[in-house]
Coordinates of C-alpha atoms and ligand atoms in Angstrom, one line a residue:
X135 CA 79.5 120.2 126.4
X136 CA 77.6 118.7 123.5
X137 CA 76.2 115.2 123.7
X138 CA 78.2 112.1 122.9
X139 CA 80.8 112.8 120.3
X140 CA 79.7 109.9 118.1
X141 CA 76.1 111.1 117.9
X142 CA 76.5 113.6 115.1
X143 CA 78.2 111.2 112.7
X144 CA 76.0 108.3 113.7
X145 CA 72.9 110.2 112.8
X146 CA 74.3 111.3 109.4
X147 CA 72.6 109.8 106.4
X148 CA 75.1 107.6 104.5
X149 CA 75.4 108.1 100.8
X150 CA 76.0 104.4 100.4
X151 CA 73.1 101.9 100.4
X152 CA 75.5 99.0 100.6
X153 CA 79.2 99.7 101.2
X154 CA 80.0 96.0 100.8
X155 CA 79.5 96.4 97.1
X156 CA 82.9 98.1 97.1
X157 CA 84.8 95.6 99.2
X158 CA 87.7 94.0 97.4
X159 CA 86.3 90.6 98.2
X160 CA 82.8 91.4 96.8
X161 CA 81.8 89.0 94.0
X162 CA 79.4 90.6 91.5
X163 CA 76.9 88.4 89.8
X164 CA 77.7 90.0 86.4
X165 CA 81.0 90.7 84.9
X166 CA 80.6 93.0 81.9
X167 CA 83.4 92.9 79.3
X168 CA 84.7 89.6 80.4
X169 CA 82.3 87.4 78.4
X170 CA 85.0 86.2 76.2
X171 CA 87.3 85.2 79.0
X172 CA 84.5 83.5 80.9
X173 CA 83.6 81.6 77.8
X174 CA 87.2 80.4 77.3
X175 CA 87.3 79.1 80.8
X176 CA 83.9 77.4 80.5
X177 CA 84.8 75.7 77.3
X178 CA 87.8 74.2 78.8
X179 CA 86.4 73.4 82.2
X180 CA 83.3 71.7 80.9
X181 CA 85.5 68.7 80.3
X182 CA 85.5 68.3 84.1
X183 CA 81.7 67.5 83.8
X184 CA 82.1 65.3 80.8
X185 CA 84.5 62.8 82.4
X186 CA 87.7 64.3 80.8
X187 CA 90.6 66.2 82.2
X188 CA 90.5 70.0 81.5
X189 CA 93.7 71.4 80.1
X190 CA 95.9 73.3 82.5
X191 CA 95.6 77.0 82.0
X192 CA 97.5 80.2 82.5
X193 CA 95.6 83.4 82.9
X194 CA 97.5 86.6 82.3
X195 CA 96.6 90.3 82.7
X196 CA 97.5 93.6 84.4
X197 CA 96.4 94.1 88.0
X198 CA 92.7 94.8 88.3
X199 CA 91.8 93.2 85.0
X200 CA 89.4 90.8 86.6
X201 CA 91.4 87.6 86.6
X202 CA 90.6 86.5 90.2
X203 CA 87.0 87.6 90.1
X204 CA 86.3 85.8 86.8
X205 CA 88.0 82.6 87.9
X206 CA 86.0 82.6 91.2
X207 CA 82.8 83.2 89.3
X208 CA 83.4 80.4 86.8
X209 CA 84.5 77.9 89.5
X210 CA 81.4 78.6 91.6
X211 CA 79.2 77.9 88.6
X212 CA 81.2 74.7 87.9
X213 CA 80.7 73.5 91.5
X214 CA 77.1 74.3 91.3
X215 CA 76.6 72.4 88.1
X216 CA 78.7 69.5 89.4
X217 CA 76.4 69.2 92.4
X218 CA 73.4 69.3 90.2
X219 CA 74.8 66.5 88.0
X220 CA 76.0 64.5 91.0
X221 CA 79.7 64.9 89.8
X222 CA 82.4 65.5 92.4
X223 CA 84.1 68.8 91.6
X224 CA 86.5 70.1 94.2
X225 CA 88.3 73.4 93.8
X226 CA 91.2 74.9 95.7
X227 CA 92.2 78.5 95.5
X228 CA 95.6 79.3 96.7
X229 CA 97.1 82.8 96.8
X230 CA 100.8 82.2 96.3
X231 CA 101.7 85.6 97.7
X232 CA 100.6 84.4 101.1
X233 CA 101.2 80.6 100.6
X234 CA 104.5 80.8 98.9
X235 CA 106.4 77.5 99.4
X236 CA 106.0 74.1 97.9
X237 CA 105.4 72.6 101.3
X238 CA 102.7 75.2 102.3
X239 CA 100.9 74.8 99.0
X240 CA 100.6 71.1 99.2
X241 CA 99.9 71.3 103.0
X242 CA 97.0 73.6 102.2
X243 CA 95.5 71.3 99.6
X244 CA 95.9 68.2 101.9
X245 CA 94.2 70.1 104.7
X246 CA 91.2 71.1 102.6
X247 CA 90.8 67.4 101.7
X248 CA 90.9 66.2 105.3
X249 CA 88.0 64.2 106.5
X250 CA 87.0 63.3 110.1
X251 CA 89.6 60.9 111.6
X252 CA 92.5 62.0 109.3
X253 CA 95.8 62.8 110.9
X254 CA 96.3 66.6 110.6
X255 CA 99.2 67.5 108.2
X256 CA 101.4 69.9 110.3
X257 CA 102.3 73.4 109.0
X258 CA 106.0 72.3 108.9
X259 CA 108.0 69.3 109.7
X260 CA 107.0 66.5 107.3
X261 CA 109.0 65.7 104.2
X262 CA 107.3 67.4 101.3
X263 CA 106.9 64.1 99.5
X264 CA 104.9 62.7 102.4
X265 CA 102.5 65.6 102.1
X266 CA 102.2 65.1 98.4
X267 CA 101.4 61.4 98.9
X268 CA 98.7 62.4 101.4
X269 CA 97.2 64.8 98.7
X270 CA 97.3 61.9 96.2
X271 CA 95.6 59.4 98.5
X272 CA 93.0 61.9 99.7
X273 CA 92.2 62.9 96.1
X274 CA 91.9 59.3 95.1
X275 CA 89.6 58.7 98.0
X276 CA 87.2 61.4 96.8
X277 CA 87.5 60.8 93.1
X278 CA 86.0 63.2 90.6
X279 CA 87.7 66.4 89.4
X280 CA 90.1 68.6 91.3
X281 CA 90.9 72.1 90.1
X282 CA 93.8 73.9 91.7
X283 CA 94.0 77.6 91.2
X284 CA 97.4 79.1 91.9
X285 CA 96.7 82.9 92.0
X286 CA 99.7 85.3 91.7
X287 CA 101.7 82.2 90.9
X288 CA 104.8 84.3 89.9
X289 CA 105.5 84.6 93.6
X290 CA 106.5 80.9 93.5
X291 CA 109.1 81.2 90.8
X292 CA 112.0 82.1 93.1
X293 CA 111.0 79.7 95.7
X294 CA 111.1 76.3 94.1
X295 CA 108.2 76.9 91.9
X296 CA 109.5 74.6 89.2
X297 CA 109.4 71.7 91.7
X298 CA 106.0 72.4 92.9
X299 CA 104.5 73.0 89.5
X300 CA 106.1 69.8 88.2
X301 CA 104.6 67.9 91.1
X302 CA 101.1 69.3 90.7
X303 CA 101.0 68.8 87.0
X304 CA 102.0 65.2 87.6
X305 CA 99.2 64.5 90.0
X306 CA 97.0 63.2 87.2
X307 CA 99.1 60.1 86.6
X308 CA 99.1 59.3 90.3
X309 CA 95.4 59.8 91.4
X310 CA 93.3 56.7 91.0
X311 CA 89.8 57.3 89.6
X312 CA 90.2 61.1 89.9
X313 CA 91.5 63.9 87.7
X314 CA 93.3 67.1 88.4
X315 CA 93.9 70.3 86.5
X316 CA 95.8 73.5 87.3
X317 CA 94.9 77.2 86.7
X318 CA 97.8 79.5 87.2
X319 CA 97.2 83.3 87.4
X320 CA 99.9 85.9 86.8
X321 CA 100.2 89.5 85.9
X322 CA 103.7 88.9 84.4
X323 CA 103.3 87.9 80.8
X324 CA 106.9 86.6 80.8
X325 CA 106.5 84.5 83.9
X326 CA 106.9 81.2 82.1
X327 CA 110.3 82.2 80.8
X328 CA 111.6 81.8 84.3
X329 CA 110.3 78.2 84.5
X330 CA 111.9 75.0 83.4
X331 CA 110.6 74.4 79.8
X332 CA 109.2 71.0 80.8
X333 CA 107.1 72.7 83.5
X334 CA 106.0 75.6 81.4
X335 CA 104.8 73.4 78.5
X336 CA 102.7 71.3 80.9
X337 CA 101.3 74.3 82.6
X338 CA 100.4 76.6 79.7
X339 CA 98.4 74.2 77.6
X340 CA 96.0 77.0 77.2
X341 CA 96.6 80.7 77.8
X342 CA 94.0 83.4 78.3
X343 CA 95.1 87.0 78.2
X344 CA 92.9 89.6 80.0
X345 CA 93.3 92.8 78.1
X346 CA 93.4 96.0 80.2
X347 CA 90.0 97.7 80.4
X348 CA 89.5 100.9 78.5
X349 CA 87.7 103.9 80.0
X350 CA 84.3 103.1 78.6
X351 CA 84.4 99.6 79.9
X352 CA 85.4 100.8 83.3
X353 CA 82.4 103.2 83.2
X354 CA 80.0 100.3 82.7
X355 CA 81.6 98.4 85.5
X356 CA 81.4 101.4 87.8
X357 CA 77.8 102.2 86.9
X358 CA 76.7 98.7 87.7
X359 CA 78.4 98.8 91.0
X360 CA 77.2 102.3 91.8
X361 CA 73.6 101.2 91.2
X362 CA 74.1 98.4 93.8
X363 CA 76.1 100.4 96.4
X364 CA 75.3 104.1 96.2
X365 CA 72.1 106.0 96.7
X366 CA 70.4 107.1 93.6
X367 CA 70.9 110.6 92.4
X368 CA 74.0 111.2 94.6
X369 CA 76.7 111.1 91.9
X370 CA 77.0 114.3 89.8
X371 CA 77.5 113.9 86.1
X372 CA 81.0 113.3 85.2
X373 CA 82.0 111.5 88.5
X374 CA 82.0 108.0 87.0
X375 CA 83.5 109.3 83.8
X376 CA 86.4 110.9 85.7
X377 CA 87.0 107.9 87.9
X378 CA 87.1 105.7 84.8
X379 CA 89.4 108.0 82.9
X380 CA 91.9 108.2 85.8
X381 CA 91.9 104.4 86.2
X382 CA 92.2 103.8 82.5
X383 CA 95.4 105.9 82.5
X384 CA 96.6 103.6 85.3
X385 CA 96.8 100.6 83.0
X386 CA 93.0 100.0 83.0
X387 CA 92.7 98.8 86.6
X388 CA 89.1 98.2 87.7
X389 CA 90.1 97.9 91.3
X390 CA 91.6 101.3 91.2
X391 CA 88.4 102.7 89.7
X392 CA 86.2 101.1 92.3
X393 CA 88.5 102.5 95.1
X394 CA 88.4 105.9 93.6
X395 CA 84.6 106.0 93.4
X396 CA 84.3 104.7 97.0
X397 CA 86.7 107.2 98.4
X398 CA 85.1 110.0 96.4
X399 CA 81.8 109.2 98.1
X400 CA 83.5 109.1 101.5
X401 CA 85.1 112.5 100.9
X402 CA 81.6 113.9 100.3
X403 CA 80.3 112.2 103.4
X404 CA 83.1 113.5 105.5
X405 CA 82.2 117.0 104.4
X406 CA 78.5 116.3 105.1
X407 CA 77.7 117.0 101.5
X408 CA 74.8 115.3 99.9
X409 CA 76.3 115.1 96.4
X410 CA 79.6 113.7 95.0
X411 CA 81.3 115.9 92.4
X412 CA 84.5 115.8 90.5
X413 CA 86.3 117.7 93.2
X414 CA 85.8 114.8 95.5
X415 CA 87.3 112.5 92.8
X416 CA 90.4 114.7 92.7
X417 CA 90.7 114.5 96.5
X418 CA 90.2 110.7 96.3
X419 CA 92.9 110.5 93.6
X420 CA 95.5 112.4 95.7
X421 CA 94.7 110.2 98.8
X422 CA 95.1 107.0 96.8
X423 CA 98.4 108.3 95.4
X424 CA 99.6 109.3 98.8
X425 CA 98.6 105.9 100.4
X426 CA 100.3 104.0 97.5
X427 CA 103.6 105.9 97.4
X428 CA 104.4 106.8 101.0
X429 CA 105.0 103.3 102.4
X430 CA 107.3 102.6 99.5
X431 CA 109.3 105.8 100.1
X432 CA 109.5 105.3 103.8
X433 CA 110.9 101.8 103.6
X434 CA 113.6 102.3 101.0
X435 CA 117.1 101.3 102.3
X436 CA 119.4 104.1 103.3
X437 CA 121.4 104.6 100.1
X438 CA 118.3 104.2 98.0
X439 CA 116.9 107.1 100.0
X440 CA 120.0 109.2 99.6
X441 CA 119.8 108.7 95.8
X442 CA 116.2 109.7 95.7
X443 CA 116.9 112.6 98.1
X444 CA 119.6 113.9 95.7
X445 CA 117.1 113.9 92.8
X446 CA 114.4 115.6 94.9
X447 CA 116.9 118.2 96.1
X448 CA 118.0 119.1 92.6
X449 CA 114.4 119.3 91.5
X450 CA 113.5 121.6 94.4
X451 CA 116.3 123.8 93.1
X452 CA 114.6 124.0 89.7
X453 CA 116.6 121.4 87.8
X454 CA 114.7 118.9 85.5
X455 CA 116.1 116.1 83.4
X456 CA 118.9 115.6 85.9
X457 CA 122.0 113.8 84.5
X458 CA 123.1 110.7 86.4
X459 CA 126.5 112.5 86.9
X460 CA 124.7 115.3 88.7
X461 CA 122.7 112.8 90.8
X462 CA 125.9 111.1 91.8
X463 CA 127.6 114.4 92.7
X464 CA 124.8 115.4 95.0
X465 CA 124.6 111.9 96.4
X466 CA 128.3 111.8 97.2
X467 CA 128.0 115.2 98.9
X468 CA 125.1 113.9 101.0
X469 CA 127.1 110.9 102.0
X470 CA 130.0 113.1 103.1
X471 CA 127.7 115.3 105.2
X472 CA 126.7 112.2 107.2
X473 CA 130.1 110.6 107.2
X474 CA 129.1 107.6 105.1
X475 CA 131.2 106.1 102.3
X476 CA 129.3 106.6 98.9
X477 CA 128.6 103.5 96.8
X478 CA 130.3 103.2 93.4
X479 CA 128.7 104.9 90.3
X480 CA 127.8 101.5 89.0
X481 CA 125.9 100.6 92.2
X482 CA 124.1 104.0 92.1
X483 CA 123.2 103.4 88.5
X484 CA 121.5 100.1 89.4
X485 CA 119.8 101.8 92.4
X486 CA 118.4 104.3 89.8
X487 CA 117.1 101.5 87.7
X488 CA 115.3 100.1 90.8
X489 CA 113.7 103.4 91.6
X490 CA 112.6 103.6 88.0
X491 CA 111.0 100.1 88.3
X492 CA 109.2 101.1 91.5
X493 CA 107.8 104.1 89.6
X494 CA 109.4 106.7 91.9
X495 CA 111.5 108.2 89.2
X496 CA 111.4 108.2 85.4
X497 CA 114.7 107.6 83.7
X498 CA 115.4 108.0 80.0
X499 CA 118.4 107.4 77.8
X500 CA 119.5 110.3 75.7
X501 CA 122.1 110.2 72.9
X502 CA 125.0 112.6 73.3
X503 CA 126.5 112.8 69.8
X504 CA 129.3 110.6 68.6
X505 CA 127.3 107.5 69.7
X506 CA 127.6 108.3 73.4
X507 CA 124.6 107.8 75.6
X508 CA 123.7 109.1 78.9
X509 CA 120.7 108.9 81.3
X510 CA 118.5 111.6 82.6
X511 CA 116.1 111.3 85.5
X512 CA 113.1 113.1 86.9
X513 CA 111.1 112.4 90.0
X514 CA 107.8 110.6 89.3
X515 CA 106.4 111.2 92.8
X516 CA 103.1 113.2 92.8
X517 CA 103.6 116.8 93.7
X518 CA 101.4 116.7 96.8
X519 CA 103.9 114.3 98.4
X520 CA 106.9 115.7 100.2
X521 CA 109.3 112.9 99.7
X522 CA 112.2 114.5 101.5
X523 CA 110.2 115.0 104.7
X524 CA 108.9 111.4 104.5
X525 CA 112.5 110.0 104.2
X526 CA 113.7 112.3 106.9
X527 CA 111.0 111.2 109.3
X528 CA 111.7 107.6 108.7
X529 CA 115.6 107.8 108.6
X530 CA 117.6 110.0 110.9
X531 CA 120.6 109.9 108.5
X532 CA 118.5 111.4 105.7
X533 CA 117.2 113.9 108.2
X534 CA 120.8 114.9 109.0
X535 CA 121.7 115.1 105.3
X536 CA 118.6 117.2 104.6
X537 CA 119.8 119.9 107.1
X538 CA 123.1 120.5 105.3
X539 CA 123.8 123.1 102.6
X540 CA 124.6 121.8 99.1
X541 CA 126.5 123.0 96.1
X542 CA 123.8 122.5 93.5
X543 CA 123.9 123.1 89.7
X544 CA 121.5 126.0 88.8
X545 CA 118.8 125.4 86.3
X546 CA 119.8 125.9 82.7
Ligands
ATP263 N1 84.3 92.8 84.5 C1 84.1 93.2 85.7 N2 82.9 93.5 86.2 C2 82.7 93.9 87.5 N3 83.7 94.0 88.4 C3 85.0 93.7 88.0 C4 85.2 93.3 86.6 N4 86.6 93.2 86.5 C5 87.1 93.4 87.7 N5 86.2 93.8 88.6 C6 86.4 94.2 89.9 O1 87.7 94.9 90.0 C7 88.4 94.4 91.1 C8 89.7 93.8 90.6 O2 89.5 92.6 90.0 P1 90.4 91.3 90.2 O3 90.7 91.2 91.7 O4 89.7 90.1 89.6 O5 91.7 91.7 89.4 P2 93.0 90.8 89.1 O6 93.1 90.7 87.6 O7 92.9 89.5 89.8 O8 94.1 91.7 89.7 P3 95.5 91.3 90.4 O9 96.4 90.9 89.3 O10 95.9 92.6 91.1 O11 95.2 90.2 91.3 C9 87.5 93.5 91.9 O12 86.9 94.2 92.9 C10 86.5 93.0 90.9 O13 85.3 92.8 91.5
MG264 MG1 93.9 88.7 91.4

């Protein structure tokens, strides 16, 4: 028997010098290609140091375009300057995906303002207005400027967001000798359309749009991060370029690019190779796709799975651009194999739209002469992923359906 099973791996030289540089929470000191956005934020927030109220702002941009990291950077600089000038600047960052009700948002702010001797504001139970009053009195007590960041604010829209945003944008008139301003962050450009117009006009006094990064910009971001986190000379030519190109195709997502680079290095390490090459990037890309898509497929509701199953089955049989009629036929057949009543064609059509929105299929409308239109669908699931097996493993009914024999249309 060899020595301890951890020994071999422990002794291995890592290709990273600082793996933390690739953590999602890492805050780099420099943010290339966001100078303009940083500048817009600074120009507005400088009012906080001049004794005025900064405008409320809405920041928009696709996922991974740097909204959160830019905001954190600017606010930390603002706090630093405030401290230096003896001005009170308090900032509150709330992620509305986790803190997603009016009560919890105001409770979180009230709690951050608590001083020794204050009664704790409970997680539930008080009337929301009482919590708001507590926020107002505690903000008045501190004075100065309060900046509330509502990250991923679109999550609030369905949950009384109007109410909350109205209340928060009204704080200014209630706080004595203090000022308050709101920064909302969203990756849905149309998010304000779902808000009461009174609220949206108060909230979006100034909008900043973060454009998606292009490949060359991502290359610069990656090179900087690589020089901090990865040993010199380990990356082959072309690794950063390929990671950037792949992430640029994926709506210019810097997070995706950083993940790709990190996993590529790990792939090389796992194989005890001292260099990272483009093969490792391809492996990393398939793993990311797999990790991204599998939980979505596994957790689809039964009929959604059966619809997707019907598409995959037809594709396995060689059919592409499958008509919705054909999908429905196979789907009904699958339902009958497992003794389940099929949903109506109308319902199935909306399930297809949902699958399209989730990115699992691609649907397109085609015209069929004499003004008629019909829809054709293709699976958009990466080839390396066996969707039918995943659905069968997670749902016995699909497993049963997948065992049966089907009357499928041959390919044309
Ligand atoms: N200009 C940049 N320079 C260096 N790193 C960056 C830059 N832009 C983004 N990043 C990095 O990319 C990742 C994603 O950025 P961030 O979290 O700010 O995106 P986001 O726009 O808030 O995305 P989401 O909408 O998904 O919340 C982070 O790890 C961040 O450090
Ligand atoms: Mg973010």
